[in-house]
XYZ file of C-alpha atoms in Angstrom:
732
model
C 89.558 109.790 163.077
C 87.593 110.896 160.045
C 86.838 107.544 158.372
C 86.767 105.017 161.212
C 85.131 104.681 164.599
C 86.660 102.373 167.256
C 84.591 100.912 170.095
C 86.189 98.465 172.559
C 83.744 96.172 174.397
C 84.102 94.614 177.841
C 85.755 91.508 176.320
C 88.488 93.612 174.748
C 87.198 93.249 171.188
C 87.627 96.472 169.221
C 84.840 97.047 166.688
C 86.324 99.193 163.910
C 83.527 100.701 161.811
C 84.551 101.939 158.355
C 82.384 104.893 157.306
C 83.804 107.518 154.926
C 81.828 110.739 155.478
C 79.942 112.347 152.605
C 80.141 109.291 150.354
C 77.500 106.708 149.510
C 80.149 103.958 149.418
C 83.380 103.375 151.324
C 86.484 103.761 149.163
C 90.193 103.586 149.938
C 91.435 107.171 149.783
C 94.809 108.510 150.915
C 93.284 109.563 154.251
C 91.766 106.075 154.753
C 95.149 104.421 154.129
C 96.799 106.812 156.600
C 94.188 106.056 159.257
C 94.581 102.282 158.807
C 98.202 102.790 159.853
C 97.034 104.703 162.941
C 94.542 101.934 163.792
C 97.277 99.290 163.570
C 99.477 101.282 165.951
C 96.653 101.528 168.465
C 95.860 97.801 168.174
C 99.492 96.931 168.876
C 100.021 99.400 171.712
C 96.650 99.237 173.522
C 96.772 96.371 176.031
C 93.004 96.626 176.512
C 92.465 95.476 172.903
C 92.595 91.662 172.635
C 91.304 91.390 169.075
C 89.592 93.342 166.296
C 86.468 93.158 164.109
C 86.326 95.407 161.031
C 82.928 96.178 159.512
C 81.213 98.882 157.462
C 78.926 101.613 158.711
C 77.324 101.887 155.250
C 74.163 100.067 154.207
C 75.453 100.146 150.614
C 78.362 97.782 151.133
C 81.622 96.956 152.919
C 84.079 98.737 150.605
C 84.142 99.433 146.846
C 87.939 99.490 146.634
C 90.456 102.182 145.744
C 89.334 105.673 144.771
C 90.299 105.522 141.090
C 89.555 109.207 140.667
C 92.225 110.008 143.251
C 94.543 107.347 141.848
C 94.255 108.634 138.277
C 94.414 112.332 139.146
C 97.079 114.653 140.494
C 99.731 113.225 138.201
C 99.001 109.672 139.305
C 101.201 107.777 141.738
C 104.251 109.747 142.739
C 102.588 113.049 141.759
C 104.062 112.990 138.264
C 107.691 113.537 139.375
C 110.389 112.269 137.002
C 113.728 110.476 137.357
C 114.805 108.145 140.132
C 113.106 110.285 142.789
C 109.856 110.014 140.849
C 110.160 106.226 140.582
C 110.842 105.920 144.311
C 107.903 108.184 145.135
C 105.677 106.144 142.817
C 106.835 102.875 144.402
C 106.259 104.202 147.929
C 102.791 105.433 146.962
C 101.991 102.146 145.214
C 103.193 100.082 148.158
C 101.327 102.160 150.772
C 98.160 100.053 150.740
C 100.076 96.771 150.717
C 102.173 98.051 153.615
C 99.095 99.102 155.614
C 97.288 95.786 155.062
C 100.417 93.758 155.867
C 100.845 95.734 159.091
C 97.257 94.850 160.012
C 97.871 91.185 159.183
C 101.007 91.033 161.356
C 99.813 93.221 164.248
C 100.022 90.276 166.654
C 96.312 90.205 167.526
C 93.438 88.359 165.794
C 91.554 90.454 163.247
C 88.217 89.418 161.717
C 86.305 91.035 158.869
C 82.519 91.281 159.238
C 81.578 91.764 155.581
C 78.072 93.234 155.578
C 77.908 94.260 151.915
C 79.765 94.113 148.624
C 83.571 94.008 148.854
C 85.280 94.954 145.603
C 88.953 95.353 144.746
C 90.795 96.862 147.695
C 87.637 96.261 149.742
C 88.094 92.515 149.347
C 91.852 92.866 149.785
C 91.473 94.445 153.234
C 89.201 91.519 154.174
C 91.784 89.030 152.855
C 94.393 90.692 155.098
C 92.213 89.849 158.116
C 92.707 86.459 159.775
C 89.033 85.490 159.615
C 86.203 86.501 157.311
C 82.463 86.362 157.964
C 80.069 87.474 155.223
C 76.375 88.247 155.373
C 74.057 85.848 153.554
C 72.449 88.162 151.014
C 71.872 87.550 147.261
C 73.102 91.029 146.273
C 76.481 90.763 148.004
C 79.432 90.267 145.667
C 83.096 89.735 146.443
C 85.482 90.474 143.581
C 88.824 91.760 142.390
C 87.606 93.551 139.228
C 90.760 95.592 138.567
C 91.558 93.726 135.329
C 88.329 95.102 133.820
C 89.758 98.628 133.914
C 93.282 97.688 132.872
C 94.776 97.312 136.367
C 95.892 94.498 138.637
C 94.966 94.049 142.316
C 97.689 96.034 144.071
C 97.019 95.431 147.773
C 97.870 91.757 148.118
C 95.076 90.297 146.000
C 97.372 88.536 143.522
C 99.164 86.870 146.443
C 96.521 86.094 149.051
C 93.807 84.736 146.749
C 96.013 82.019 145.140
C 97.320 81.076 148.600
C 93.723 80.542 149.745
C 92.224 78.901 146.650
C 95.129 77.629 144.581
C 96.412 79.255 141.396
C 94.078 77.474 138.971
C 90.932 78.208 140.968
C 91.946 81.846 141.561
C 92.795 82.579 137.900
C 89.319 83.610 136.616
C 88.763 85.854 139.641
C 92.088 87.621 139.035
C 92.303 87.653 135.223
C 88.623 88.225 134.398
C 87.465 90.071 137.527
C 84.809 87.389 138.085
C 82.720 87.950 141.226
C 81.652 85.513 143.951
C 78.407 85.271 145.866
C 78.762 84.483 149.605
C 78.135 80.728 149.182
C 80.701 80.557 146.369
C 83.247 82.434 148.468
C 82.699 79.943 151.301
C 83.172 76.968 148.966
C 86.373 78.582 147.625
C 87.710 79.050 151.196
C 87.860 82.810 150.646
C 85.563 83.347 153.643
C 85.109 81.175 156.734
C 81.428 81.733 157.566
C 78.204 82.870 155.897
C 75.610 84.031 158.421
C 72.374 86.099 158.446
C 73.073 89.814 157.952
C 72.106 90.761 161.507
C 74.583 88.239 162.961
C 77.692 89.064 160.946
C 79.425 91.254 163.562
C 78.523 88.911 166.430
C 79.883 85.866 164.545
C 83.163 87.701 163.891
C 83.416 88.689 167.565
C 82.753 85.109 168.662
C 85.701 83.866 166.599
C 87.978 86.573 168.005
C 87.005 85.652 171.592
C 87.060 81.845 171.251
C 89.434 80.797 168.488
C 91.253 83.961 167.435
C 94.487 83.123 165.638
C 96.669 86.178 164.882
C 98.849 84.430 162.278
C 97.896 84.179 158.593
C 98.197 80.697 157.015
C 101.080 81.799 154.723
C 103.076 83.012 157.729
C 103.118 79.533 159.274
C 106.027 77.157 158.674
C 103.839 74.295 157.453
C 102.025 76.353 154.776
C 101.718 74.785 151.335
C 100.231 76.470 148.269
C 96.968 74.675 147.371
C 97.478 72.749 144.125
C 101.228 73.335 144.176
C 103.533 76.077 142.952
C 105.015 76.758 139.502
C 107.608 73.974 139.732
C 105.256 71.174 140.715
C 103.686 69.022 137.949
C 100.184 70.396 138.561
C 101.214 73.992 139.161
C 103.531 74.026 136.166
C 100.698 72.974 133.873
C 98.551 75.839 135.164
C 101.081 78.451 134.080
C 101.934 76.798 130.750
C 98.286 76.451 129.772
C 97.314 79.740 131.408
C 99.823 81.684 129.337
C 98.560 80.123 126.100
C 94.894 80.684 126.986
C 95.607 84.275 127.973
C 97.211 84.938 124.605
C 94.227 83.383 122.839
C 91.740 85.564 124.751
C 93.581 88.902 124.847
C 95.838 88.780 121.746
C 98.471 90.513 123.872
C 96.450 93.749 123.982
C 95.987 93.868 127.754
C 99.188 94.192 129.837
C 97.202 93.907 133.090
C 96.337 90.242 132.560
C 99.903 89.287 131.625
C 101.293 91.211 134.601
C 98.795 89.524 136.950
C 100.009 86.126 135.736
C 103.640 87.214 136.202
C 102.963 88.532 139.714
C 101.301 85.246 140.710
C 104.060 83.152 139.082
C 106.901 85.022 140.775
C 105.124 85.827 144.031
C 104.063 82.285 144.892
C 107.725 81.186 144.889
C 108.955 83.583 147.577
C 108.077 84.534 151.192
C 105.003 86.718 151.515
C 106.766 90.024 152.266
C 108.811 89.655 149.075
C 105.677 88.584 147.174
C 103.766 91.796 147.864
C 106.775 93.855 146.756
C 106.758 91.931 143.474
C 103.046 92.661 143.177
C 103.624 96.385 143.706
C 106.260 96.494 140.959
C 103.842 94.895 138.485
C 101.044 97.139 139.735
C 103.136 100.239 138.945
C 104.222 98.874 135.572
C 100.570 98.279 134.688
C 99.344 101.571 136.127
C 101.790 103.531 133.978
C 100.784 101.808 130.732
C 98.686 103.785 128.202
C 96.141 100.953 128.294
C 95.527 101.380 132.035
C 95.343 105.163 131.785
C 92.851 104.996 128.922
C 90.716 102.233 130.431
C 90.538 103.816 133.906
C 89.542 107.167 132.452
C 86.942 105.811 130.008
C 85.545 102.661 131.621
C 85.464 104.011 135.156
C 85.719 107.786 135.530
C 83.986 108.934 132.323
C 81.394 106.167 132.483
C 80.482 107.238 136.019
C 80.239 110.908 135.057
C 78.080 110.270 131.988
C 75.973 107.806 133.977
C 75.047 110.694 136.260
C 73.893 112.845 133.334
C 76.912 115.149 133.041
C 75.763 116.309 129.584
C 72.350 117.454 130.830
C 71.471 121.180 130.527
C 71.555 122.569 134.068
C 68.911 125.219 133.408
C 66.054 122.706 132.938
C 64.247 121.273 136.008
C 64.282 117.452 136.476
C 61.530 115.454 134.762
C 60.218 111.917 135.008
C 58.765 109.904 132.147
C 55.793 108.000 133.574
C 54.160 106.929 130.305
C 56.037 106.312 127.027
C 54.679 105.083 123.682
C 56.896 102.937 121.444
C 56.050 102.930 117.726
C 57.121 99.675 116.082
C 57.135 96.320 117.879
C 60.018 94.700 116.013
C 63.140 93.514 117.833
C 64.262 97.060 118.658
C 60.847 98.360 119.728
C 60.166 95.221 121.762
C 63.504 95.613 123.545
C 62.782 99.271 124.331
C 59.351 98.344 125.706
C 60.972 95.735 127.958
C 63.599 98.052 129.489
C 60.939 100.739 130.034
C 58.636 98.329 131.845
C 61.574 97.115 133.953
C 62.068 100.743 134.996
C 58.397 101.005 136.030
C 57.269 103.059 133.017
C 53.764 102.543 131.632
C 54.408 101.503 128.020
C 52.192 101.559 124.927
C 53.590 99.299 122.171
C 52.113 100.113 118.737
C 52.403 98.227 115.457
C 50.432 97.888 112.219
C 48.708 94.673 113.327
C 47.633 93.461 116.744
C 49.519 90.239 116.106
C 52.791 92.129 115.573
C 52.209 94.230 118.709
C 51.473 91.091 120.768
C 54.632 89.470 119.407
C 56.600 92.483 120.658
C 55.138 92.076 124.134
C 55.937 88.335 124.011
C 59.635 89.271 123.696
C 59.437 90.907 127.133
C 57.458 87.969 128.484
C 60.176 85.508 127.419
C 62.919 87.566 129.065
C 60.878 87.775 132.272
C 60.263 84.011 132.255
C 64.021 83.441 132.065
C 64.600 85.812 134.990
C 62.006 83.961 137.107
C 63.399 80.518 136.195
C 66.891 81.633 137.245
C 65.682 82.963 140.581
C 66.472 86.589 139.691
C 62.851 87.737 139.949
C 59.628 86.618 141.600
C 56.620 85.685 139.465
C 54.621 88.502 141.043
C 57.276 91.041 140.035
C 57.411 89.618 136.492
C 53.624 89.815 136.184
C 53.662 93.430 137.373
C 56.350 94.382 134.825
C 54.507 92.683 131.962
C 51.244 94.389 132.908
C 52.884 97.751 132.187
C 53.082 96.950 128.441
C 49.933 97.536 126.361
C 50.194 96.149 122.797
C 47.861 97.887 120.340
C 47.307 99.290 116.844
C 45.330 102.280 118.128
C 47.201 105.587 118.276
C 44.582 106.914 120.699
C 46.543 105.058 123.404
C 49.446 107.475 122.830
C 47.433 110.180 124.615
C 48.964 111.146 127.952
C 52.468 109.980 127.008
C 55.399 112.086 128.198
C 57.574 110.729 125.416
C 57.251 108.766 122.169
C 60.029 106.516 120.843
C 59.700 105.817 117.128
C 61.361 102.502 116.179
C 59.974 101.721 112.711
C 61.855 100.887 109.470
C 64.592 103.217 108.194
C 62.243 104.872 105.685
C 61.557 108.621 105.689
C 57.994 108.075 104.451
C 57.068 105.534 107.137
C 58.694 107.626 109.860
C 56.861 110.767 108.697
C 53.531 108.906 108.745
C 53.878 107.569 112.310
C 55.242 110.931 113.536
C 52.088 112.720 112.405
C 49.777 110.040 113.821
C 51.492 110.099 117.232
C 51.849 113.880 117.486
C 48.112 114.264 116.967
C 47.680 112.616 120.393
C 50.529 114.298 122.277
C 50.466 117.162 124.755
C 52.345 120.333 123.783
C 55.305 119.625 126.095
C 55.712 115.917 125.218
C 58.886 114.797 123.445
C 59.114 112.815 120.204
C 62.253 110.697 119.885
C 63.323 108.837 116.746
C 65.391 105.685 117.112
C 66.896 106.103 113.643
C 70.502 104.934 113.373
C 71.463 106.851 110.223
C 68.860 109.331 108.911
C 69.556 112.974 109.905
C 67.220 114.182 112.668
C 66.737 117.655 111.178
C 65.305 116.100 108.030
C 63.004 113.742 109.963
C 61.831 116.676 112.112
C 60.277 118.273 109.014
C 57.367 115.861 109.452
C 56.831 117.254 112.975
C 54.693 120.236 113.906
C 56.953 120.790 116.947
C 60.590 120.418 115.786
C 61.880 121.907 119.062
C 60.505 118.812 120.824
C 61.870 116.412 118.187
C 65.098 114.569 119.048
C 67.047 111.435 118.144
C 67.146 108.674 120.783
C 69.253 105.913 119.249
C 69.290 102.541 121.039
C 71.606 99.632 120.294
C 70.578 96.024 119.745
C 69.860 93.937 121.764
C 68.422 96.753 123.877
C 68.215 94.715 127.093
C 71.990 94.067 126.981
C 73.486 97.192 125.378
C 74.157 99.975 127.869
C 74.451 102.990 125.550
C 71.882 105.413 124.147
C 72.993 108.048 121.618
C 70.928 111.240 121.866
C 70.974 113.352 118.693
C 70.220 117.075 118.617
C 68.472 118.396 115.496
C 68.962 121.996 114.360
C 65.847 123.126 116.247
C 65.902 120.690 119.184
C 65.524 122.553 122.494
C 67.424 122.183 125.767
C 64.146 121.030 127.361
C 63.901 118.132 124.900
C 67.521 117.200 125.571
C 67.134 117.339 129.363
C 63.950 115.241 129.327
C 65.576 112.692 127.024
C 68.608 112.357 129.311
C 66.314 111.985 132.351
C 64.484 109.191 130.508
C 67.706 107.391 129.531
C 68.990 107.518 133.105
C 65.658 106.173 134.386
C 65.938 103.084 132.170
C 69.498 102.607 133.508
C 71.400 103.354 130.301
C 74.372 105.657 129.675
C 73.574 108.666 127.446
C 75.940 110.442 125.076
C 74.864 113.627 123.275
C 75.808 114.310 119.652
C 74.801 116.785 116.956
C 73.030 115.976 113.715
C 74.875 114.317 110.851
C 74.346 111.373 108.525
C 75.043 108.321 110.694
C 75.557 110.658 113.679
C 78.622 109.517 115.626
C 78.323 105.806 116.403
C 76.876 104.484 113.133
C 79.188 106.702 111.121
C 82.376 105.560 112.886
C 81.287 101.928 113.233
C 80.555 101.856 109.510
C 84.195 102.613 108.751
C 85.272 99.386 110.501
C 83.029 97.115 108.439
C 83.729 99.102 105.269
C 87.497 98.871 105.730
C 87.098 95.095 105.976
C 85.202 95.195 102.674
C 87.943 97.374 101.137
C 90.465 94.689 102.134
C 88.237 92.008 100.620
C 88.169 93.962 97.353
C 91.983 94.326 97.636
C 92.255 90.518 97.467
C 93.122 89.812 101.102
C 91.804 86.421 102.248
C 88.597 86.749 104.332
C 90.050 84.598 107.140
C 93.024 86.957 107.482
C 90.736 90.010 107.584
C 88.520 88.628 110.349
C 91.280 86.970 112.390
C 93.294 90.185 112.493
C 90.072 92.142 113.102
C 89.466 90.172 116.290
C 93.131 90.497 117.245
C 92.767 94.302 117.274
C 90.445 93.900 120.263
C 87.194 94.361 118.351
C 84.463 91.886 119.384
C 84.340 90.369 115.874
C 86.053 90.720 112.547
C 84.569 93.198 110.041
C 83.028 90.528 107.794
C 81.476 88.761 110.793
C 80.187 92.108 111.993
C 78.671 92.782 108.572
C 76.754 89.516 108.891
C 75.585 90.377 112.414
C 74.294 93.819 111.426
C 72.670 92.354 108.249
C 73.975 92.899 104.742
C 70.574 93.886 103.391
C 70.235 96.636 106.023
C 73.615 98.067 105.027
C 72.636 97.832 101.375
C 69.336 99.700 102.012
C 71.123 102.433 103.970
C 73.632 102.798 101.124
C 70.834 103.095 98.559
C 69.098 105.768 100.679
C 72.400 107.658 101.075
C 73.003 107.392 97.318
C 69.546 108.847 96.689
C 70.094 111.694 99.181
C 73.584 112.667 98.030
C 73.070 112.268 94.289
C 76.226 113.108 92.318
C 78.219 113.577 95.519
C 77.898 109.865 96.373
C 81.087 107.884 95.759
C 80.784 104.180 94.917
C 83.382 101.871 96.458
C 85.112 98.859 94.840
C 83.273 96.457 97.155
C 79.783 97.727 96.165
C 79.236 95.126 93.390
C 80.099 92.306 95.853
C 77.449 93.453 98.338
C 74.855 94.092 95.636
C 75.238 90.611 94.178
C 75.127 88.954 97.623
C 71.991 90.838 98.706
C 69.954 91.329 95.517
C 70.796 88.240 93.504
C 71.903 85.633 96.061
C 69.698 86.760 98.981
C 72.598 86.407 101.419
C 71.521 88.784 104.184
C 73.817 87.620 106.977
C 73.267 85.779 110.219
C 69.527 86.528 110.261
C 68.781 84.210 107.304
C 71.686 81.836 107.886
C 73.877 82.988 104.996
C 76.118 85.971 104.417
C 79.907 86.062 104.288
C 79.543 83.003 106.499
C 77.180 80.038 106.404
C 75.292 79.416 109.654
C 74.143 75.774 109.913
C 71.463 74.978 112.489
C 73.839 72.551 114.160
C 77.513 73.376 114.238
C 79.788 76.413 114.000
C 79.662 79.007 111.234
C 82.041 78.611 108.299
C 83.215 81.037 105.609
C 81.017 80.842 102.519
C 82.972 78.916 99.876
C 81.432 80.911 97.022
C 82.951 84.172 98.303
C 86.216 83.584 96.443
C 84.306 83.749 93.121
C 82.985 87.237 93.958
C 86.203 88.428 95.615
C 89.228 86.497 94.247
C 92.005 86.057 96.829
C 95.422 87.389 95.803
C 96.894 87.567 99.324
C 96.428 84.179 101.007
C 99.144 84.460 103.664
C 100.036 87.232 106.093
C 103.442 87.960 107.572
C 103.899 90.083 110.687
C 104.221 93.303 108.680
C 100.895 92.743 106.891
C 99.170 91.779 110.138
C 100.370 95.007 111.740
C 99.262 97.051 108.736
C 95.763 95.499 108.814
C 95.529 96.231 112.556
C 96.491 99.860 111.970
C 94.087 100.232 109.043
C 91.135 98.908 111.019
C 91.803 100.941 114.171
C 93.026 104.175 112.596
C 90.192 104.265 110.051
C 87.713 104.433 112.926
C 89.819 106.873 114.939
C 90.333 109.346 112.085
C 86.552 109.358 111.504
C 86.040 110.154 115.185
C 88.463 113.068 114.763
C 86.428 114.293 111.785
C 83.324 114.181 113.970
C 85.057 116.593 116.365
C 86.052 118.931 113.550
C 82.473 118.987 112.241
C 80.980 119.481 115.699
C 79.094 116.170 115.575
C 80.596 115.298 118.952
C 82.190 117.774 121.343
C 83.222 115.791 124.444
C 86.089 113.245 124.314
C 84.494 111.313 127.189
C 81.334 110.768 125.137
C 83.373 109.837 122.062
C 85.341 107.166 123.923
C 82.499 105.758 126.043
C 80.179 105.793 123.020
C 82.718 103.889 120.917
C 83.336 101.124 123.460
C 79.731 100.684 124.619
C 78.135 101.380 121.236
C 80.082 99.295 118.742
C 82.749 97.552 120.816
C 85.773 99.645 119.819
C 88.875 97.933 121.243
C 88.512 98.550 125.009
C 92.259 98.287 125.665
C 92.747 101.627 123.885
C 90.287 103.507 126.106
C 88.437 104.500 122.910
C 89.412 106.092 119.566
C 90.131 109.518 121.071
C 92.261 108.044 123.853
C 94.070 106.045 121.160
C 94.956 109.224 119.238
C 96.047 110.974 122.443
C 98.204 107.980 123.459
C 99.867 107.728 120.030
C 100.235 111.522 119.899
C 98.584 113.776 117.306
C 101.851 114.243 115.380
C 102.605 110.516 115.042
C 98.947 109.755 114.266
C 98.808 112.373 111.498
C 102.034 111.012 109.963
C 100.644 107.458 110.005
C 97.345 108.573 108.460
C 99.142 110.543 105.740
C 101.072 107.392 104.798
C 97.852 105.360 104.728
C 96.077 108.017 102.660
C 98.878 107.977 100.104
C 98.631 104.191 99.839
C 94.884 103.567 100.210
C 93.047 106.804 99.541
C 91.626 109.982 101.039
C 89.439 108.157 103.590
C 92.548 108.136 105.822
C 93.379 111.826 105.282
C 93.650 113.634 108.653
C 91.251 116.578 109.098
C 92.628 120.108 109.496
C 91.827 120.004 113.230
C 94.221 117.085 113.729
C 96.963 118.806 111.771
C 96.568 121.910 113.911
C 96.683 119.814 117.103
C 99.798 118.034 115.824
C 101.542 121.362 115.247
C 100.616 122.651 118.705
C 101.311 119.355 120.519
C 97.726 119.224 121.768
C 95.589 116.300 122.922
C 91.818 115.894 122.581
C 91.352 115.658 126.353
C 93.504 118.747 126.817
C 91.683 120.777 124.163
C 88.089 119.519 124.503
C 88.008 117.857 127.958
C 85.983 118.945 130.976
C 88.874 120.962 132.463
C 89.388 122.870 129.201
C 85.656 123.650 128.982
C 85.559 124.807 132.622
C 88.489 127.154 132.001
C 86.936 128.608 128.834
């Protein structure tokens, strides 16, 4: 066998060690599934084997679940065949894992899982198919069914076994949200039977097999009752009634996976187990074939993994390591950058105009570290060591010896030029200067540099310690060496890099801006603010556009607009909402959440409420929304962002659909259910998308007009992933 090793001891206990060759983590590939079937046959036919213990030969974990790359490739389940034969092939492929695990569960001999590391998705499902589960007592071990996070449902018995162990209500967050359990939590939930020291996990499993081994699962016994009751009991019925309503509130119907999980549990818990797993497989296939699942798997799993390994890095530049980095500006952004650098073991110089401001920036890191220590996530010694890496100062002499500088000062060309010159005076010839600007073109900022080839944009997102994306911007003269070193740095601080070319607003700020601006256009159109934001959230965006305006800060947006106006001169086009923003910022000092008043009022105690004075600035003419208007607002908000992303491709601002989609979801929270704006266009189809945008442009203006690239793709029946994806580039 390629993936398993079987050793039978003198007591007749077969130790099955799962160890996929050439991989850092065990995953469930087609060959693994085939070999599980072979193992079951040997267990049943070999009289010498009295019982079985399954464990992992990897130090990295027990099993990370299904190989989504294999699952999503080669035409998907069934190999892409059509018609009834295709459906049957897809069902057989989808049921293969369930069939293998059920065969293990009913092999007639006791089977225990010795879980010596994380067990995710199908990795937990194979453990649940064992009759007994022992897990190592280690703080880093997690047990989870995270399929819902990538638009799927657990398809190897998870939707059926977990509720039968825990009860439907208790199992719901682990199935619907992909919530993970630590070993102690799993024990309390009756998902595992024992938690023991890591070096005793196999022995404890063997002891159970030899002394108490029971080869029959609880749900295969005549006296089995579902914990908490099934759908037609008073308690169980309430779970499904309330669960359905809560699911609608949280997902707005955008995520078929969650609804299909609930359906699989509802139907499956009413029938015998063999029928239940067939129901699960049908819902698994239905979910797998949805555009949401295809987009989410590709973007949130496959593309995210590829970009997280530095797939956009120039191959001709040797690896580098940033050991010392100076951060210019100790405000919220600079302080956050200093923190993540120190957490990655990088010596950090934090510079501001006053020592007090620099110290305040370091205090931000200190507060985060205190929280980590108080929650038991870090020792005090470790926290002290991290904090010691940050040197707050006003003296640019400390920049000397830095491999990289991150400039994070105000969005002012003059201030940025000043700090660039001061820092570069201390830098070695091969050091990199990175600007954290979110809107100002890098080529223009690089004019203040004496080494424009080493000048690059490194755009973080706030709050830096929580946001996983960094947008790297190439100026006209930026070299491959600068790009490679910047990507190496981003990977070291455990962020995901995307690479874009220079433009006003680059990719993320430019496209994100269209979402908040479209909300303002609707406000100027007379649509009630509550309708705008409620529908905005219902699209799958994290907040409505007016809320998002408040979060970003109205005065920041106003300043950026004024700078853009100054730069573009006569080419700048004022929008109908401009007077509303100007009055709110300049006259009324309503800056947003940061000063407690924007489109919303933010009382110290209590929830935010819409500002009552807004109706005087933007009179409401549409106070109610029927289904048609709701759908039109949804389309306006999503398509406005997507058509801007398409323009970025046409202009060469972004060239890789993976980076466009990952950047959109991680950077500004573009509706994850779509897989990103480019996946959304591909799913709708270029032809249908162009037709919809033409109709919107006719009604609302040229901001919706499709670029020539999209029209060409519509005529040729092309997709972005087909035309610009990795396979297309490799073939070119």
